[in-house]
Structure formats: C-alpha cells, structure tokens
mmCIF file of C-alpha atoms in Angstrom:
data_model
loop_
_atom_site.group_PDB
_atom_site.id
_atom_site.type_symbol
_atom_site.label_atom_id
_atom_site.label_comp_id
_atom_site.label_asym_id
_atom_site.label_seq_id
_atom_site.Cartn_x
_atom_site.Cartn_y
_atom_site.Cartn_z
ATOM 1 C CA MET T 24 -90.828 98.545 -41.087
ATOM 2 C CA GLU T 25 -88.743 102.059 -38.080
ATOM 3 C CA ASN T 26 -90.600 102.831 -34.721
ATOM 4 C CA THR T 27 -91.313 106.265 -35.772
ATOM 5 C CA PHE T 28 -92.024 106.808 -31.503
ATOM 6 C CA GLU T 29 -92.472 109.693 -30.027
ATOM 7 C CA LEU T 30 -93.241 111.187 -26.681
ATOM 8 C CA VAL T 31 -94.519 114.689 -26.408
ATOM 9 C CA GLU T 32 -94.992 115.966 -22.345
ATOM 10 C CA LYS T 33 -97.201 118.853 -21.573
ATOM 11 C CA LYS T 34 -98.626 120.411 -17.914
ATOM 12 C CA LEU T 35 -102.174 121.407 -18.251
ATOM 13 C CA GLU T 36 -102.669 124.422 -15.120
ATOM 14 C CA SER T 37 -104.022 122.085 -13.659
ATOM 15 C CA GLY T 38 -100.721 121.201 -12.991
ATOM 16 C CA ILE T 39 -102.253 118.140 -14.470
ATOM 17 C CA ILE T 40 -98.871 116.449 -16.467
ATOM 18 C CA VAL T 41 -100.494 114.844 -20.127
ATOM 19 C CA ILE T 42 -97.762 112.797 -22.347
ATOM 20 C CA ALA T 43 -99.489 111.635 -25.788
ATOM 21 C CA VAL T 44 -97.749 108.415 -26.815
ATOM 22 C CA THR T 45 -97.132 107.772 -30.691
ATOM 23 C CA GLY T 46 -95.520 105.251 -32.408
ATOM 24 C CA GLU T 47 -95.185 101.797 -30.504
ATOM 25 C CA LEU T 48 -94.057 101.519 -27.582
ATOM 26 C CA ASP T 49 -91.788 98.230 -26.783
ATOM 27 C CA ALA T 50 -88.893 97.221 -24.897
ATOM 28 C CA LEU T 51 -86.151 100.080 -26.702
ATOM 29 C CA VAL T 52 -88.163 102.662 -26.176
ATOM 30 C CA ALA T 53 -90.803 101.826 -22.791
ATOM 31 C CA PRO T 54 -87.693 102.570 -21.031
ATOM 32 C CA ARG T 55 -87.933 107.303 -22.357
ATOM 33 C CA LEU T 56 -91.299 106.552 -20.977
ATOM 34 C CA LYS T 57 -90.555 105.097 -17.945
ATOM 35 C CA GLU T 58 -87.756 107.896 -17.194
ATOM 36 C CA ALA T 59 -90.246 111.123 -18.491
ATOM 37 C CA MET T 60 -92.977 109.319 -16.208
ATOM 38 C CA ASN T 61 -90.116 109.912 -13.570
ATOM 39 C CA LYS T 62 -88.849 113.198 -14.066
ATOM 40 C CA HIS T 63 -92.653 114.447 -13.092
ATOM 41 C CA ILE T 64 -92.782 112.172 -10.549
ATOM 42 C CA ASP T 65 -89.737 113.320 -8.706
ATOM 43 C CA MET T 66 -90.314 116.785 -9.174
ATOM 44 C CA GLY T 67 -93.767 116.160 -7.268
ATOM 45 C CA ASP T 68 -96.429 115.940 -10.228
ATOM 46 C CA ILE T 69 -98.953 112.668 -9.501
ATOM 47 C CA ARG T 70 -101.763 113.738 -11.515
ATOM 48 C CA LEU T 71 -100.436 112.271 -14.435
ATOM 49 C CA ILE T 72 -102.095 111.515 -18.541
ATOM 50 C CA LEU T 73 -101.264 109.279 -20.553
ATOM 51 C CA ASP T 74 -102.865 109.836 -23.899
ATOM 52 C CA CYS T 75 -102.334 107.368 -25.965
ATOM 53 C CA GLN T 76 -104.908 107.838 -29.780
ATOM 54 C CA ASN T 77 -101.167 107.142 -31.752
ATOM 55 C CA LEU T 78 -100.222 104.467 -30.197
ATOM 56 C CA VAL T 79 -99.849 101.166 -31.792
ATOM 57 C CA HIS T 80 -98.655 98.649 -30.267
ATOM 58 C CA ILE T 81 -98.005 98.351 -25.961
ATOM 59 C CA ASN T 82 -95.671 95.238 -25.127
ATOM 60 C CA SER T 83 -95.978 93.272 -22.163
ATOM 61 C CA LEU T 84 -92.415 95.414 -20.859
ATOM 62 C CA ALA T 85 -94.544 99.007 -20.970
ATOM 63 C CA MET T 86 -97.419 97.195 -19.395
ATOM 64 C CA GLY T 87 -95.634 96.364 -16.560
ATOM 65 C CA ILE T 88 -93.982 99.838 -16.573
ATOM 66 C CA LEU T 89 -97.297 101.270 -16.274
ATOM 67 C CA ARG T 90 -98.281 99.025 -13.930
ATOM 68 C CA GLY T 91 -95.486 99.754 -11.820
ATOM 69 C CA LYS T 92 -95.205 103.162 -11.890
ATOM 70 C CA LEU T 93 -99.483 103.787 -11.009
ATOM 71 C CA GLN T 94 -98.179 101.513 -7.766
ATOM 72 C CA ALA T 95 -95.946 104.394 -7.533
ATOM 73 C CA VAL T 96 -98.088 106.825 -8.412
ATOM 74 C CA LYS T 97 -100.948 105.727 -5.978
ATOM 75 C CA GLU T 98 -98.286 105.245 -3.257
ATOM 76 C CA ILE T 99 -97.578 109.193 -2.917
ATOM 77 C CA GLY T 100 -101.325 110.452 -3.833
ATOM 78 C CA GLY T 101 -100.940 110.285 -7.524
ATOM 79 C CA ASP T 102 -102.883 109.161 -9.715
ATOM 80 C CA ILE T 103 -102.859 108.361 -14.027
ATOM 81 C CA LYS T 104 -104.992 107.800 -16.548
ATOM 82 C CA ILE T 105 -105.095 106.435 -20.049
ATOM 83 C CA ILE T 106 -107.375 108.619 -23.221
ATOM 84 C CA ARG T 107 -107.993 107.613 -26.387
ATOM 85 C CA LEU T 108 -107.539 104.595 -25.957
ATOM 86 C CA ASN T 109 -107.917 102.552 -30.219
ATOM 87 C CA ASN T 110 -109.473 99.125 -30.468
ATOM 88 C CA HIS T 111 -106.763 96.858 -31.332
ATOM 89 C CA ILE T 112 -105.473 99.429 -27.993
ATOM 90 C CA GLN T 113 -108.222 98.799 -25.477
ATOM 91 C CA THR T 114 -108.749 95.010 -26.445
ATOM 92 C CA ILE T 115 -104.660 94.335 -24.974
ATOM 93 C CA PHE T 116 -105.270 96.337 -21.824
ATOM 94 C CA ASP T 117 -108.877 93.928 -21.586
ATOM 95 C CA MET T 118 -107.224 90.701 -22.119
ATOM 96 C CA ILE T 119 -104.401 91.262 -19.736
ATOM 97 C CA GLY T 120 -106.696 93.055 -16.671
ATOM 98 C CA LEU T 121 -105.302 96.929 -17.236
ATOM 99 C CA ASP T 122 -108.203 97.902 -17.166
ATOM 100 C CA GLU T 123 -109.858 96.862 -14.533
ATOM 101 C CA ILE T 124 -106.514 98.581 -12.539
ATOM 102 C CA PHE T 125 -106.307 102.307 -14.664
ATOM 103 C CA GLU T 126 -109.077 104.476 -15.627
ATOM 104 C CA ILE T 127 -109.732 105.117 -19.030
ATOM 105 C CA TYR T 128 -111.521 107.658 -20.515
ATOM 106 C CA ALA T 129 -112.756 109.033 -25.048
ATOM 107 C CA THR T 130 -111.275 112.843 -23.695
ATOM 108 C CA GLU T 131 -108.503 115.321 -22.001
ATOM 109 C CA ASP T 132 -111.466 117.525 -20.141
ATOM 110 C CA GLU T 133 -112.344 113.343 -18.148
ATOM 111 C CA ALA T 134 -109.447 112.865 -17.568
ATOM 112 C CA VAL T 135 -108.603 116.098 -16.072
ATOM 113 C CA GLU T 136 -111.775 116.072 -14.507
ATOM 114 C CA SER T 137 -111.443 113.767 -12.604
ATOM 115 C CA PHE T 138 -109.257 114.040 -10.053
ATOM 116 C CA LYS T 139 -111.617 116.538 -9.040
#
C-alpha cells in the first residue's frame, strides 16, 4: 500500500499554526514534518497545533522529531499541542509516554484556547 502522506498548513488569525497530518508518519516522510515545523519556528511562529485526525500511523523517528521540536519551541517560549488523536495513535502516545509531555485536545478550539 502506498503512503498517501500529506501535510496541510494554515495560520489562524491568532497567529497559531495548525499542521494537519494525513496518512502514515514514517521514516520516509517524517523529515517533511520536521522541515515544515522548522520553517514556522524560523519565522517566529512558535505556537503550533498538530492535527492528527487523519494520521493512521506514526513511527519512532517521527515521535523523536515531535519530542525534539517540542523541546526546542518550549525553550523559546512556544508550545506544540496535539489534537484529534484516534484510538490507535492515542494508544501509541500513551505507551511511549508522549501523552505526558504533550498537551492533547479533542478539538482545535480547545487547543487554541489553551494558548491564552
């Protein structure tokens, strides 16, 4: 099965960046997520939301990238929130402990509100 990975980025009026991830976040495409996040961080956009509604798989490399980016933005006063995890991805986050370092929300509005 071909990986139909896609990133869709949008900037909210509040300046928060939402990155929606679709498909499998594996070693082949994880660098694309890292590049997208780096681009926003370099432009001073340090409040990010990762929308995982259509994420079907995440591997350890991608999880490591997320951990590293979270640490980097927190050091400069930003944050990365995760929204709309399905049960499979939520289980992976729980097993790896990512649920303890990331704030996870059910909706975009809840995540946006948490930045205030």
